[in-house]
GROMACS .gro file of C-alpha atoms in nm:
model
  447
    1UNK     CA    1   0.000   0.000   0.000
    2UNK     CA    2   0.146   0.327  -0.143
    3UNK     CA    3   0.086   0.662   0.100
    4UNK     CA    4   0.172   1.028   0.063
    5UNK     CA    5   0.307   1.169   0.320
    6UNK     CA    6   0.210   1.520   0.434
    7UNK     CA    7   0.457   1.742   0.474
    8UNK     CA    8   0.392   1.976   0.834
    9UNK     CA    9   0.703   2.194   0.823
   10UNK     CA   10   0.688   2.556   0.869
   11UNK     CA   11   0.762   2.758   0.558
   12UNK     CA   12   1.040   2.972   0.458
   13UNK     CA   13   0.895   3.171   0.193
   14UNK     CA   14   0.551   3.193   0.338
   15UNK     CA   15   0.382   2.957   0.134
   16UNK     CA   16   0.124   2.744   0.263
   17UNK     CA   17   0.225   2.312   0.228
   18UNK     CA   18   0.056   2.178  -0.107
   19UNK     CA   19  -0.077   1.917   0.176
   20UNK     CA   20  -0.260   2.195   0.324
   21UNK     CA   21  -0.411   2.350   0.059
   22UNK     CA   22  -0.704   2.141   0.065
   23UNK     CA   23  -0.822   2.332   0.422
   24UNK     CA   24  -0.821   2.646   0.261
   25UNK     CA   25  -1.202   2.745   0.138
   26UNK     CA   26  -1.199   2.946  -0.184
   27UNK     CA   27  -1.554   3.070  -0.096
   28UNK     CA   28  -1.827   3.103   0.196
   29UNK     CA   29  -2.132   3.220   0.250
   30UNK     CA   30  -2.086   3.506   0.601
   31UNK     CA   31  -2.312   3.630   0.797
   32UNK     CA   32  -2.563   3.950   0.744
   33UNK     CA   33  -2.429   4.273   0.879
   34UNK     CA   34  -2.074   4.178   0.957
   35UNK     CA   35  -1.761   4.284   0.769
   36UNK     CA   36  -1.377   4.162   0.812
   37UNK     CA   37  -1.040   4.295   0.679
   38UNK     CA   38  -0.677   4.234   0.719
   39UNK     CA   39  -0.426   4.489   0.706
   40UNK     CA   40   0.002   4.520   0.703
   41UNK     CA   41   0.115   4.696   0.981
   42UNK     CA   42   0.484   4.587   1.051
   43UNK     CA   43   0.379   4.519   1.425
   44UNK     CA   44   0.706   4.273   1.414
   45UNK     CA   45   0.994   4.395   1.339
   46UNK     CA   46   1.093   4.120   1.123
   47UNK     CA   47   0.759   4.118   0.941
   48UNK     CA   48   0.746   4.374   0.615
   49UNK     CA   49   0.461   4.262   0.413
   50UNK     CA   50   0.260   3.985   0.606
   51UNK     CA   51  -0.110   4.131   0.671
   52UNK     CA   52  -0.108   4.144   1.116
   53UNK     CA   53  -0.372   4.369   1.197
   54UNK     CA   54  -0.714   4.259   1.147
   55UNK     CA   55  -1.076   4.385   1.263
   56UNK     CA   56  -1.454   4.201   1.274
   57UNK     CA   57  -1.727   4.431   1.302
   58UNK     CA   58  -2.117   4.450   1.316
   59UNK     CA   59  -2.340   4.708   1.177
   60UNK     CA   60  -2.559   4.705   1.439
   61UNK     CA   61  -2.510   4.592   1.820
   62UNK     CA   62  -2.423   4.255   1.879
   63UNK     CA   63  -2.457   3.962   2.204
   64UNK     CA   64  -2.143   3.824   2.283
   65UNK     CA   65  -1.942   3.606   2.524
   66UNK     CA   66  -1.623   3.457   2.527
   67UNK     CA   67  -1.365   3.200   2.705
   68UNK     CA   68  -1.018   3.292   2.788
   69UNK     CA   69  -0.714   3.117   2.885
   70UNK     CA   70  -0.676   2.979   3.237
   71UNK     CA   71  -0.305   3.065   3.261
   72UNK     CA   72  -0.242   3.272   3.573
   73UNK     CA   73  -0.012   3.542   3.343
   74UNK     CA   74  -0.327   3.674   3.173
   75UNK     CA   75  -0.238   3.927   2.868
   76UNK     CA   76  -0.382   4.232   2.877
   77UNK     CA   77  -0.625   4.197   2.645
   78UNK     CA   78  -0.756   3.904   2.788
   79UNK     CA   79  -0.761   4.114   3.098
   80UNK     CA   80  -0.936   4.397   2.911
   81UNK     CA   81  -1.198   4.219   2.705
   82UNK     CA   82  -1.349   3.967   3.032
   83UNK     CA   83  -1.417   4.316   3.164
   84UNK     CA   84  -1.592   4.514   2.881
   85UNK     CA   85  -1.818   4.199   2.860
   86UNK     CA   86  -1.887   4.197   3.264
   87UNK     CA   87  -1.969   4.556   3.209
   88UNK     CA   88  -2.165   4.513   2.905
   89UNK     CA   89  -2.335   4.218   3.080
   90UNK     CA   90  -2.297   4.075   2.703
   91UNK     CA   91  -2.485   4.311   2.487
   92UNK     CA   92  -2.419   4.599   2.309
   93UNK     CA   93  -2.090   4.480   2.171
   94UNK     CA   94  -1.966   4.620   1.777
   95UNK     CA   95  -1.620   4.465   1.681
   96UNK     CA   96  -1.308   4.290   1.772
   97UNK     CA   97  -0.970   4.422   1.683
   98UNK     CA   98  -0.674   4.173   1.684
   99UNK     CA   99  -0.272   4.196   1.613
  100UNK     CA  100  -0.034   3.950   1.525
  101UNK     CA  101   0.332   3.966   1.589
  102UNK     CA  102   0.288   4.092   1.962
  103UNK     CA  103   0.093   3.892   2.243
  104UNK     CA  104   0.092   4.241   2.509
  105UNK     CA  105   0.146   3.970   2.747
  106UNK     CA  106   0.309   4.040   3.070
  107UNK     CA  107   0.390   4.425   3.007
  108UNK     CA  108   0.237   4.568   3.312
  109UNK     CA  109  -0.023   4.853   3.347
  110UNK     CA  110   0.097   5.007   3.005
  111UNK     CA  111  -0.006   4.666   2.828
  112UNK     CA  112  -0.317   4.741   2.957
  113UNK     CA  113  -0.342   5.077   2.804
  114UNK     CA  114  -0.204   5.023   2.483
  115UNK     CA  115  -0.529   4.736   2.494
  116UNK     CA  116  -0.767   4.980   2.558
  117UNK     CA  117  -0.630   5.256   2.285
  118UNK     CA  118  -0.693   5.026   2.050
  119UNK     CA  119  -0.983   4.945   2.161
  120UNK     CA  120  -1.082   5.288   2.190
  121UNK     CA  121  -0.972   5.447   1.837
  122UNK     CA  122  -1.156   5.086   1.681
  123UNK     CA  123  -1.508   5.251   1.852
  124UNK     CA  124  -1.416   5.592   1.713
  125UNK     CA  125  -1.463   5.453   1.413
  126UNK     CA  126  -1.769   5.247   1.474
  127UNK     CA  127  -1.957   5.568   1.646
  128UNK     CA  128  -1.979   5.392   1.969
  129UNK     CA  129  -1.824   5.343   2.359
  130UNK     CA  130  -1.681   5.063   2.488
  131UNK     CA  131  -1.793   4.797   2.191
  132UNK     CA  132  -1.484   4.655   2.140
  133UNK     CA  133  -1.302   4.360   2.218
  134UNK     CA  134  -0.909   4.328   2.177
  135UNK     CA  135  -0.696   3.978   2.058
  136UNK     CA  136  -0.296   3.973   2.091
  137UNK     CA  137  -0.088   3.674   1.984
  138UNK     CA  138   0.291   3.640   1.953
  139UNK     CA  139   0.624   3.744   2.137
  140UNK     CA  140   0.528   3.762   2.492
  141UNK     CA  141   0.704   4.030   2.753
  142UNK     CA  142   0.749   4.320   2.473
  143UNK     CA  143   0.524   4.638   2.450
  144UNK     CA  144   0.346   4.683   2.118
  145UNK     CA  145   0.415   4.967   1.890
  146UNK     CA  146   0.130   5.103   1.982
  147UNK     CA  147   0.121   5.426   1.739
  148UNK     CA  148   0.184   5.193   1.429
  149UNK     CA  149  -0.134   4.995   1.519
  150UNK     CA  150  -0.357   5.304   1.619
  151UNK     CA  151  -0.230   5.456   1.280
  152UNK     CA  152  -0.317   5.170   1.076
  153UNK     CA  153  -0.696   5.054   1.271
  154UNK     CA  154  -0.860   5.342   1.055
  155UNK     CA  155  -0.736   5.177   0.740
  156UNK     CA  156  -0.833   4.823   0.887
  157UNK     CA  157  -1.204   4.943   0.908
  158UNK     CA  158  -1.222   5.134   0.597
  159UNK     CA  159  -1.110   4.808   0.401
  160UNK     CA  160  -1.338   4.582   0.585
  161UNK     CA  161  -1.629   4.451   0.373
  162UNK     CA  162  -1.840   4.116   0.358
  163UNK     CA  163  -1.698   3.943   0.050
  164UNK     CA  164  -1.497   3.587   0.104
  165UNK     CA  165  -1.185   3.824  -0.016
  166UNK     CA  166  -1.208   4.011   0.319
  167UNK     CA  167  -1.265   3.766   0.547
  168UNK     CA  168  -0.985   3.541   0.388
  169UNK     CA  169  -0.743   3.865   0.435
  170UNK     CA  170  -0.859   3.873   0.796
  171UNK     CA  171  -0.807   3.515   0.870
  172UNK     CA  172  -0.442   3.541   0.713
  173UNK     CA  173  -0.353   3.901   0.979
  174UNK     CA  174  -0.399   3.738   1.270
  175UNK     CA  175  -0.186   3.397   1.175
  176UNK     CA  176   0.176   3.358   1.361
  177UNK     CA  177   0.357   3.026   1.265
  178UNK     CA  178   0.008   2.902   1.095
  179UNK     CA  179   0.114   2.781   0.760
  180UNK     CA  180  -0.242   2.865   0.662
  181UNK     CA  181  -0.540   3.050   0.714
  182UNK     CA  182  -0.781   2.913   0.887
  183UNK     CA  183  -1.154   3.009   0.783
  184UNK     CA  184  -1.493   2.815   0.786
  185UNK     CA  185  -1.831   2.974   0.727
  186UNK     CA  186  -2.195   2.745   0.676
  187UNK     CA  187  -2.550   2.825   0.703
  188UNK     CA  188  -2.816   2.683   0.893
  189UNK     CA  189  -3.203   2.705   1.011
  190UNK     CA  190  -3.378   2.686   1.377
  191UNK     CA  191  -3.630   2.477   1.481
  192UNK     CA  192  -3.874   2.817   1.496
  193UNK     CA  193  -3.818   2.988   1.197
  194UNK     CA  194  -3.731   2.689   0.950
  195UNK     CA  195  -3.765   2.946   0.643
  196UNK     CA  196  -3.489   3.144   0.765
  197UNK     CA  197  -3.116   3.075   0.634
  198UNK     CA  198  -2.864   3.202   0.911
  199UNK     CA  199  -2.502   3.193   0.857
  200UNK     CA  200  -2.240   3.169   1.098
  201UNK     CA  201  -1.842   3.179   1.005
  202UNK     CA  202  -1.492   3.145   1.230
  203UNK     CA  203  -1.165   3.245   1.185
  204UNK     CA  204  -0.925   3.119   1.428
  205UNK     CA  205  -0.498   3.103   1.454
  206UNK     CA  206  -0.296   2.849   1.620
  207UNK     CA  207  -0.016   2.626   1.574
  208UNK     CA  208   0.191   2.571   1.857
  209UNK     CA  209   0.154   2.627   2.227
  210UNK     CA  210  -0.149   2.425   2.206
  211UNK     CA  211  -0.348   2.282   2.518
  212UNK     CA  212  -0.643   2.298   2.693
  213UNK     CA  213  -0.805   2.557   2.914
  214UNK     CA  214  -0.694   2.704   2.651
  215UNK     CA  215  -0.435   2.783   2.416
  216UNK     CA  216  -0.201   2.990   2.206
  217UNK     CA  217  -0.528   3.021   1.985
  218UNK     CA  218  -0.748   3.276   1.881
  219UNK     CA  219  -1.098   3.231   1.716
  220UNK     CA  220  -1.374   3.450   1.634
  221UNK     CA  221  -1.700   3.367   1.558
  222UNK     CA  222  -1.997   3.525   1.431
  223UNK     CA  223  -2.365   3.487   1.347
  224UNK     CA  224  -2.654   3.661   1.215
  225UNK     CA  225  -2.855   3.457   1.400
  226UNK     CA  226  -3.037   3.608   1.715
  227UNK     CA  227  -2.897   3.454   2.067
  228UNK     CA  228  -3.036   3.626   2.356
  229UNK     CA  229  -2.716   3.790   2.570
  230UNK     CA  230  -2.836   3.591   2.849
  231UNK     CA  231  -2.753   3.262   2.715
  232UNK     CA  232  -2.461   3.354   2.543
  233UNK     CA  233  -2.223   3.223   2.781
  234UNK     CA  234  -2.342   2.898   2.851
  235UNK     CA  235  -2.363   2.792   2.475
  236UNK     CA  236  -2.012   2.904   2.402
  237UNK     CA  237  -1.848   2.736   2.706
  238UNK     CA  238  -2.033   2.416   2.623
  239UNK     CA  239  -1.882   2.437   2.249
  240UNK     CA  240  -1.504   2.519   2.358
  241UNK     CA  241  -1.515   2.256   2.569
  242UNK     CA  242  -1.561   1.996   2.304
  243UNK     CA  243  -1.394   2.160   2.074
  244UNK     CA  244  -1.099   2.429   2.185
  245UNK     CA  245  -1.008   2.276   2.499
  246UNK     CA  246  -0.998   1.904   2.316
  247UNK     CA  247  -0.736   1.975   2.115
  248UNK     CA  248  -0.348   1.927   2.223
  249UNK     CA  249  -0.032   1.978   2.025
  250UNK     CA  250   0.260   2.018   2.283
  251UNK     CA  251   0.099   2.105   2.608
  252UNK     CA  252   0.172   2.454   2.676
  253UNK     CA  253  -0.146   2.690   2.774
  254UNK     CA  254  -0.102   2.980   2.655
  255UNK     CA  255  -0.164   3.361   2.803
  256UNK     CA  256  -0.335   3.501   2.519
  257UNK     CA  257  -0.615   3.219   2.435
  258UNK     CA  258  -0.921   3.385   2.379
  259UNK     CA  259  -1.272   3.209   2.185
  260UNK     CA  260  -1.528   3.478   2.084
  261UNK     CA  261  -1.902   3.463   1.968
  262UNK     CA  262  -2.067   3.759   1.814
  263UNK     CA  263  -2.463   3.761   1.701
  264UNK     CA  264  -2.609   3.997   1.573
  265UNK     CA  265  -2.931   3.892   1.468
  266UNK     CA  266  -2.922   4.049   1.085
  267UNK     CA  267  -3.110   3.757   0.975
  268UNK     CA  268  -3.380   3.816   1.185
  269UNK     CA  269  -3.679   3.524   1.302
  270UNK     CA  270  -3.724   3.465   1.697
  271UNK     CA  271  -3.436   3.551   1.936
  272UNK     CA  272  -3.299   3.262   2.113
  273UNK     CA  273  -3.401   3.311   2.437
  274UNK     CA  274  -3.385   3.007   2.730
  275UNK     CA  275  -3.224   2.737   2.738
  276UNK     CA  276  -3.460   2.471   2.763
  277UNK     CA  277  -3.575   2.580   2.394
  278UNK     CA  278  -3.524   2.366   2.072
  279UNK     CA  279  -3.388   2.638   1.937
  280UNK     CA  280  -3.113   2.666   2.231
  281UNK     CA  281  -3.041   2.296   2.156
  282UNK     CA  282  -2.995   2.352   1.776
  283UNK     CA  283  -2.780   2.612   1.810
  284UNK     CA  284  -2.569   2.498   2.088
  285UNK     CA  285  -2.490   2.183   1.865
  286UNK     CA  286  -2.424   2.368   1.514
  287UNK     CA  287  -2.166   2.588   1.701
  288UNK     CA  288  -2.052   2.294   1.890
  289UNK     CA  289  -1.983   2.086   1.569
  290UNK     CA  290  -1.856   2.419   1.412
  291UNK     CA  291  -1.600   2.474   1.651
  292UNK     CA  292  -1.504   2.145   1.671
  293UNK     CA  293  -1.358   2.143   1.283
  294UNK     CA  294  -1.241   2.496   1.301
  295UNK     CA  295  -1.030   2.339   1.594
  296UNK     CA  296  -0.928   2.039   1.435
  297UNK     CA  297  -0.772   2.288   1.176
  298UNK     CA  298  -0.522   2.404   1.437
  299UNK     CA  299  -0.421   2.016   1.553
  300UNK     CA  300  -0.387   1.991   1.149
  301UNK     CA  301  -0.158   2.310   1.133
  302UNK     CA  302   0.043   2.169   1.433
  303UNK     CA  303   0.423   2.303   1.457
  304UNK     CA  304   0.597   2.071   1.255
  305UNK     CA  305   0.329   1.790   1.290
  306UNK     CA  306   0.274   1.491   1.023
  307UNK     CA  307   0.000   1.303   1.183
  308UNK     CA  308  -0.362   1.397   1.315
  309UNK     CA  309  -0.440   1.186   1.559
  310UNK     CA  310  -0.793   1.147   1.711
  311UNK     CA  311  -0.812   0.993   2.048
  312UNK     CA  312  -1.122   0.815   2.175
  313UNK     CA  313  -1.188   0.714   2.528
  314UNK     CA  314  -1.484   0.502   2.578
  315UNK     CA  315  -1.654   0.305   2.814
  316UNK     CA  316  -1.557   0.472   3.117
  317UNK     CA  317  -1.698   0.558   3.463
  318UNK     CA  318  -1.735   0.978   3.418
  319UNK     CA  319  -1.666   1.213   3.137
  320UNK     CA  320  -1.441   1.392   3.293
  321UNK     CA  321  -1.269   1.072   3.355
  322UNK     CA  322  -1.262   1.003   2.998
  323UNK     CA  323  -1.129   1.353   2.946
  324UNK     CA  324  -0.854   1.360   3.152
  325UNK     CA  325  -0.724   1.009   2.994
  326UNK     CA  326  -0.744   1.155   2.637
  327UNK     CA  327  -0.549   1.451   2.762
  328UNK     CA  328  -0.300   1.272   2.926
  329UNK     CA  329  -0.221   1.066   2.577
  330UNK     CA  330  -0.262   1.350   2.369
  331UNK     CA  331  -0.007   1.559   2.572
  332UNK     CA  332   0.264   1.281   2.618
  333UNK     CA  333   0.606   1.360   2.474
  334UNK     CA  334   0.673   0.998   2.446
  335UNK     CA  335   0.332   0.926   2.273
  336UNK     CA  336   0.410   1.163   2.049
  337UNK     CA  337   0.735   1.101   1.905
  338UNK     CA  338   0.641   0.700   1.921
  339UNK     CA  339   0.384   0.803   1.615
  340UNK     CA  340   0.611   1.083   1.436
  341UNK     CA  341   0.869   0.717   1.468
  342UNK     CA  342   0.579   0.490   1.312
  343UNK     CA  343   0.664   0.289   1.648
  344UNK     CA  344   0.360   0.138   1.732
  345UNK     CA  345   0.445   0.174   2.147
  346UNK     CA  346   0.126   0.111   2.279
  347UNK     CA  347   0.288   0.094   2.619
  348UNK     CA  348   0.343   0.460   2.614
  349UNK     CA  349  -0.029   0.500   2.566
  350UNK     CA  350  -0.106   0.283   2.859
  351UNK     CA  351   0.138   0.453   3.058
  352UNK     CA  352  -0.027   0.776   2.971
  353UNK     CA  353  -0.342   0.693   3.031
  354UNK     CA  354  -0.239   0.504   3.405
  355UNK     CA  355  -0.133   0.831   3.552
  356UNK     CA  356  -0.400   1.058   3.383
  357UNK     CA  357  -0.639   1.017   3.755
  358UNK     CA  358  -0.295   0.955   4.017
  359UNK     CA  359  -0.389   1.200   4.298
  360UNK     CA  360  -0.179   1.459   4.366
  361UNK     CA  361   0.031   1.497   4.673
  362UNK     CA  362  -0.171   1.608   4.980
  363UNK     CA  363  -0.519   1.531   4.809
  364UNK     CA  364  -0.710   1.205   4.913
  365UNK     CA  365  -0.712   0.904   4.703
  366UNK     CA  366  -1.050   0.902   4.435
  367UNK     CA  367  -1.143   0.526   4.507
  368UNK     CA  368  -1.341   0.531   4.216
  369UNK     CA  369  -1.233   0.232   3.968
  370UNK     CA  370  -1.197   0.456   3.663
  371UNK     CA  371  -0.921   0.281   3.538
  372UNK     CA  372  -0.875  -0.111   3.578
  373UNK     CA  373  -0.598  -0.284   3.384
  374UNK     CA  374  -0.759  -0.622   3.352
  375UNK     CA  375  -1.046  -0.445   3.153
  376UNK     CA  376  -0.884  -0.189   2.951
  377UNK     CA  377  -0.839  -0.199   2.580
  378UNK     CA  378  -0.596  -0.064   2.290
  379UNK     CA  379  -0.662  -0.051   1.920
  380UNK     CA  380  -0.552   0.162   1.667
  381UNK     CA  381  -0.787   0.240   1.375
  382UNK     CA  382  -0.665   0.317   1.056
  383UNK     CA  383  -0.833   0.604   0.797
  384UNK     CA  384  -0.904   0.355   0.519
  385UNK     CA  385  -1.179   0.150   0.696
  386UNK     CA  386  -0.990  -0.142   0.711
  387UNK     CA  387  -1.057  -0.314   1.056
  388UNK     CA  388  -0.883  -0.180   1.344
  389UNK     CA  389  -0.544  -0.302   1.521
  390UNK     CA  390  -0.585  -0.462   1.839
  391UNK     CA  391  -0.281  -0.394   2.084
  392UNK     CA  392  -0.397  -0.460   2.436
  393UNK     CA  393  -0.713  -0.671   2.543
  394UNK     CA  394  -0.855  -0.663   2.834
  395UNK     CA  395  -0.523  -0.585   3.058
  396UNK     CA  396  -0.367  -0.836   2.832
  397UNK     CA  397  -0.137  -0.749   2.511
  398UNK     CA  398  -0.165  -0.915   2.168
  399UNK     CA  399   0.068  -1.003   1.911
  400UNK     CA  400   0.143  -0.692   1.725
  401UNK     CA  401   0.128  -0.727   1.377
  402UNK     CA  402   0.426  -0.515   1.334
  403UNK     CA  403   0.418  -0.443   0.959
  404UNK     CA  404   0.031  -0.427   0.972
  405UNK     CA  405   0.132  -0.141   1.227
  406UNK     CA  406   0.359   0.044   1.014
  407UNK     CA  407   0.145   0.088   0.721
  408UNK     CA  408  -0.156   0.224   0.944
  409UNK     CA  409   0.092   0.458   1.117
  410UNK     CA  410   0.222   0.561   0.769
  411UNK     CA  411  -0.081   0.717   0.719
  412UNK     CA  412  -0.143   1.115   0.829
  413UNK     CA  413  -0.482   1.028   0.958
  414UNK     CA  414  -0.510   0.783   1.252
  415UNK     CA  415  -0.734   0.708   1.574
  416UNK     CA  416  -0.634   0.524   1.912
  417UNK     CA  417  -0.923   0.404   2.132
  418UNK     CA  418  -0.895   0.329   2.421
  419UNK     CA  419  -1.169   0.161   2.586
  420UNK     CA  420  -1.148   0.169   2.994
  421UNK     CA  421  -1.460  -0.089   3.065
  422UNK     CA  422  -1.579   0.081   3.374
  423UNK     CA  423  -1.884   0.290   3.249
  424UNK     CA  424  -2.089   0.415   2.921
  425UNK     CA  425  -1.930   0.747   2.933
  426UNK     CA  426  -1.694   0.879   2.644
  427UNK     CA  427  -1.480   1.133   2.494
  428UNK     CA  428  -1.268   1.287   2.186
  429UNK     CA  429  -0.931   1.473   2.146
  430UNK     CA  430  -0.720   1.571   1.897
  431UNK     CA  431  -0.357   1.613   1.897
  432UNK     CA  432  -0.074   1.548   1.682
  433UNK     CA  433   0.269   1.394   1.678
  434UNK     CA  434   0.615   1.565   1.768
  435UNK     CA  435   0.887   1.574   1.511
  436UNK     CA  436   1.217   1.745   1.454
  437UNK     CA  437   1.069   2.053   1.287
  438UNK     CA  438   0.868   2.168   1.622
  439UNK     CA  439   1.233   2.193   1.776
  440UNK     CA  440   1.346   2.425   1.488
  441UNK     CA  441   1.000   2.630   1.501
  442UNK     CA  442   1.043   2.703   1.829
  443UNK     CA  443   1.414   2.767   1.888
  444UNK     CA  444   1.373   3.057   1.683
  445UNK     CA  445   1.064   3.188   1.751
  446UNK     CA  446   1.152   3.553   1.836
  447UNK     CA  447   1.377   3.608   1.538
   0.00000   0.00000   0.00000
């Protein structure tokens, strides 16, 4: 059996991998009232062409809500944006304004302001107060150069307009070692106003510095549909967890991470108003599923990565159980550079997934039998549909069909499951492998 093999290496000249050319749309349809551009600012010094400001903004006032990263070093416009929703109690909201090149993370009380100027000059232009939210990503510890952006966010919304063209240009500003844009758009209906097509569409940046809770990722969404402020955050905390914070490429949580949901109910038909609704339930599972490929983009884009590897835990006592399992694989050095190797080392799975629920020191023992070797399982499942490889059975291992093994690990696609036999609950992550090139990424990242 004859394979390609992708090629995940950062490149040189800018170009995105022929391998990745396929996850670049060439059209969408976007959602009613909203406009996008992408703009060169230089906000690197290193950077003199490469588009790295980029604004979203509504024509009329939007609900919104967001997640941010759990990292105790919080950048300062994660700091600033949790508050303008807080004081906007989620309503009200215009735009988002986001640079590349610069994460204004850890730069103090003048981090804070350069935040809120931009911020500030981006509602100038939409004729309101305090609409904005603000997105950094790159080199953290330095101060932006703050004058360049607020210089160049006038141009940023002049250009912005509603065409695939913008939004592509906006997806490509706010990329750092992404090797691609990443940009999704789809329409849908609700359960109460089935002759009504709304449109939703996400734009989100990541590559490295990848884990959950959440990561070196940002992603903004946005819908003409209309969501009710109210239940704005629960629906987009239910999404990024089963979709942002399921995703792992080398285990580093970021101080930047920040998921966004704008709606601003162009489209019109019923607002979205309680949770209990059929609508609610609709919607909460389009974005869900939404975010969930707009995620698996960034495991695809992963720092030098070759394989995309979906992990399944089933059959076990608790979800969060089964989460903490498929985190603990997905984040494993050792798992990792087993697959980038084609070394099918299930015991570095096993291992991974034995100390996923260990206690920590000083904390009492969960006696809970989430994990009991003589009924857990191994396989791996290969992309072709052929029938999956059984490794461990029931606590005990099988002969490995070692060049059976290599040919499904050849492959960029592959699945592990790992089946704990203690419940009916289950789980999904994606990660990648490790390979030489995430070394070379990142040992000159600042350069």
């Amino acid at each position: 059996m004859r394979v390609t093999r992708a090629c995940y290496s950062a490149s040189l000249s800018g170009a995105i991998p022929h391998a990745k050319l396929k996850y670049v749309p060439n059209a969408g349809v976007y959602p009613q009232g909203f406009s996008a551009s992408g703009v060169f600012v230089g906000v690197k010094p290193g950077n003199t062409s490469k588009p790295d400001l980029a604004i979203v903004t509504s024509d009329r006032p939007c609900a919104a809500a967001a997640v941010f990263t759990k990292n105790k070093f919080q950048a300062a416009p994660v700091t600033f944006s949790r508050k303008v929703l807080q004081t906007k109690k989620n309503e009200g909201l215009r735009s988002v304004v986001i640079n590349s090149g610069n994460a204004n993370a850890v730069t103090g009380l003048g981090g804070l302001e350069d935040a809120a100027n931009m911020a500030r000059t981006t509602d100038q232009r939409v004729g309101t107060e305090d609409s904005t939210l603000v997105m950094s990503t790159g080199v953290i510890g330095q101060r932006l150069p703050i004058q360049k952006i607020i210089d160049h966010i006038p141009v940023a919304y002049h250009q912005a307009g509603d065409s695939h063209k913008h939004w592509m240009a906006c997806a490509k500003a706010i990329c750092t070692t992404d090797t691609f844009p990443k940009l999704m758009s789809r329409s849908f209906s609700l359960p109460s106003s089935p002759g009504v097509e709304y449109r939703i569409a996400g734009l989100t940046k990541g590559a490295g510095m990848i884990a959950p809770n959440m990561a070196t990722l940002l992603t903004i969404i946005a819908t003409d549909a209309p969501i009710s402020p109210a239940i704005m955050p629960q629906v987009v905390k239910h999404a990024a967890d089963r979709s942002f914070n399921a995703i792992t490429i080398d285990g580093d949580a970021s101080t930047n991470d920040t998921m966004a949901l704008l709606a601003n109910g162009a489209a019109g038909g019923a607002e979205v108003t309680s949770t209990s609704s059929e609508d609610y339930a609709a919607f909460r599972e389009l974005l869900t599923d939404f975010s969930a490929d707009l995620a698996k983009l960034i495991v695809r884009d992963g720092e030098g990565a070759t394989k995309f590897v979906t992990i399944h835990v089933v059959d076990s006592a608790t979800e969060e159980a089964a989460r903490e399992v498929a985190r603990s694989i997905a984040r494993s050095p050792l798992v990792k550079t087993a697959l980038y190797g084609k070394d099918a080392n299930w015991g570095r799975i096993l291992c991974a997934a034995g100390y996923a629920l260990v206690s920590p020191p000083g904390q009492p023992i969960n006696d809970i039998p989430e994990i009991v070797p003589e009924k857990t399982n191994v396989s791996f499942v290969p992309s072709d549909g052929s029938p999956e490889l059984r490794l461990l059975v029931n606590g005990e291992p099988e002969q490995v069909d070692e060049v059976r093994a290599a040919e499904i690990l050849e492959m960029e696609d592959l699945e592990i499951v790992v089946r704990l036999g203690t419940g009916t609950e289950k789980t999904v992550h994606w990660t990648c492998d490790f390979s030489h090139d995430y070394v070379t990424i990142n040992g000159d990242y600042r350069t």
